[in-house]
Amino acid sequence: MPSNFSGNWKCCAVGDNFSDFLKIYGAGRIIRTLAYMTSYGVNREVENITMASENDIQIINHGPRRKITQTLKINGTEQSAENIPDGSPMSVTPSWDGDTFVMDQRGTSNGSGSGKALCTVVLRRPLEDSGQRLRTEMIAPTL
């Protein structure tokens, strides 16, 4: 049975190359600068996750710029969602890899005036420390 991710999760750290990740993700210079100025959401960004069943998840992301709610079926099918940095439409394919929640994201990012960029990212979310910590690994093809 997959892990239950229900809870309130606060961003506590980001990787060293997060600005590079945002660039690949399609964020323009202004968005990357604002993200840097807000410490990339560390101790500011919160996700409220509710799992109604092992395959029904609602993720409410409270970021420095906006609040986005995504309600998804974790069943390996492509679904419509909203890109967190700029609200542009994207498709996601949520699935399980054992106890790890995996979400393939594909779409375009407006990049704050830099034109639209295609972004493909894989999110892997394992629970750690006996369910006390949710790690989000953001994997872009060129990182």
XYZ file of C-alpha atoms in Angstrom:
143
model
C 0.000 0.000 0.000
C 1.425 3.453 -0.920
C 2.261 5.998 1.768
C -0.331 8.493 2.987
C 1.002 12.000 2.278
C -1.811 13.821 4.103
C -0.533 16.752 6.119
C 0.891 20.248 6.010
C 4.404 20.349 4.570
C 6.691 23.394 4.767
C 9.648 23.887 2.420
C 12.761 23.667 4.637
C 15.564 23.591 2.035
C 16.296 23.642 -1.694
C 19.225 22.267 -3.692
C 22.283 24.294 -4.654
C 21.318 24.568 -8.339
C 17.699 25.685 -7.878
C 18.154 28.831 -9.986
C 19.419 26.644 -12.857
C 16.433 24.366 -12.348
C 14.058 27.355 -12.599
C 15.765 28.448 -15.817
C 15.245 25.000 -17.348
C 11.671 25.083 -16.040
C 11.134 28.212 -18.140
C 11.224 30.903 -15.445
C 12.555 34.223 -16.746
C 15.179 36.383 -15.059
C 12.605 38.435 -13.125
C 10.886 35.350 -11.700
C 14.256 33.761 -10.809
C 15.348 36.991 -9.078
C 12.097 37.175 -7.096
C 12.474 33.513 -6.166
C 16.034 34.186 -4.978
C 14.876 37.206 -2.970
C 12.292 35.020 -1.199
C 14.865 32.252 -0.544
C 13.123 30.026 -3.130
C 10.209 29.575 -0.724
C 12.300 28.132 2.121
C 10.292 28.539 5.353
C 7.572 30.323 3.320
C 6.060 27.828 0.896
C 3.587 25.353 2.363
C 1.717 22.461 0.777
C -1.466 21.081 2.291
C -1.937 17.526 1.037
C -5.092 15.510 1.531
C -5.442 11.921 0.384
C -9.041 10.685 0.256
C -7.751 7.250 -0.788
C -4.443 5.807 -1.984
C -5.190 7.075 -5.504
C -6.975 10.396 -4.798
C -4.824 13.363 -3.796
C -5.423 17.083 -3.398
C -2.379 19.361 -3.209
C -2.830 22.992 -2.192
C 0.398 24.918 -2.728
C 0.694 28.187 -0.792
C 3.653 29.870 -2.460
C 5.063 33.372 -2.118
C 3.209 34.482 -5.275
C 0.036 32.432 -5.509
C -2.116 29.611 -4.187
C -2.745 26.685 -6.526
C -5.028 23.700 -5.864
C -4.592 20.462 -7.790
C -6.914 17.482 -7.395
C -5.463 14.397 -9.063
C -5.964 10.665 -9.540
C -2.747 8.720 -8.959
C -3.341 6.203 -11.727
C -0.665 6.763 -14.402
C -2.941 8.755 -16.738
C -2.285 12.247 -18.115
C -4.322 14.980 -16.396
C -4.626 18.760 -16.631
C -2.970 20.916 -13.980
C -1.614 24.399 -13.377
C 2.073 25.331 -13.418
C 3.017 26.658 -9.951
C 5.452 29.426 -10.965
C 3.171 31.223 -13.433
C -0.235 29.502 -13.542
C 0.172 28.341 -17.147
C -1.558 25.069 -18.123
C 0.388 21.827 -18.076
C -0.243 18.112 -18.100
C 0.786 15.800 -15.285
C 0.921 12.029 -15.016
C 0.779 10.992 -11.335
C 1.808 7.449 -10.405
C 3.318 5.351 -7.631
C 6.831 3.876 -7.597
C 6.459 1.687 -4.532
C 5.794 4.145 -1.688
C 7.119 7.130 -3.674
C 4.656 9.530 -5.306
C 5.906 10.365 -8.822
C 4.528 13.093 -11.068
C 5.709 13.681 -14.633
C 4.962 17.293 -15.622
C 4.877 18.593 -19.181
C 3.799 22.000 -20.358
C 4.883 25.502 -21.132
C 6.006 28.232 -18.813
C 5.509 31.889 -19.677
C 8.863 32.812 -18.178
C 7.805 36.376 -17.326
C 8.198 37.962 -20.727
C 10.847 35.620 -22.067
C 8.427 33.742 -24.316
C 7.009 30.297 -23.783
C 9.428 27.490 -22.975
C 8.589 23.794 -23.007
C 9.300 22.272 -19.631
C 9.473 18.618 -18.687
C 10.072 17.809 -15.036
C 9.712 14.692 -12.919
C 8.785 15.127 -9.259
C 9.591 12.238 -6.914
C 8.179 12.517 -3.391
C 9.287 9.922 -0.851
C 8.393 10.154 2.844
C 11.407 9.998 5.152
C 12.172 9.935 8.885
C 9.246 7.637 9.703
C 6.816 9.842 7.782
C 7.935 13.098 9.432
C 9.611 14.567 6.334
C 8.415 14.750 2.720
C 11.294 15.194 0.281
C 10.513 16.532 -3.186
C 13.087 15.722 -5.832
C 12.651 17.859 -8.960
C 14.409 16.248 -11.901
C 14.810 18.066 -15.223
C 16.311 16.214 -18.195
C 19.318 18.517 -18.557
C 20.317 18.906 -14.891
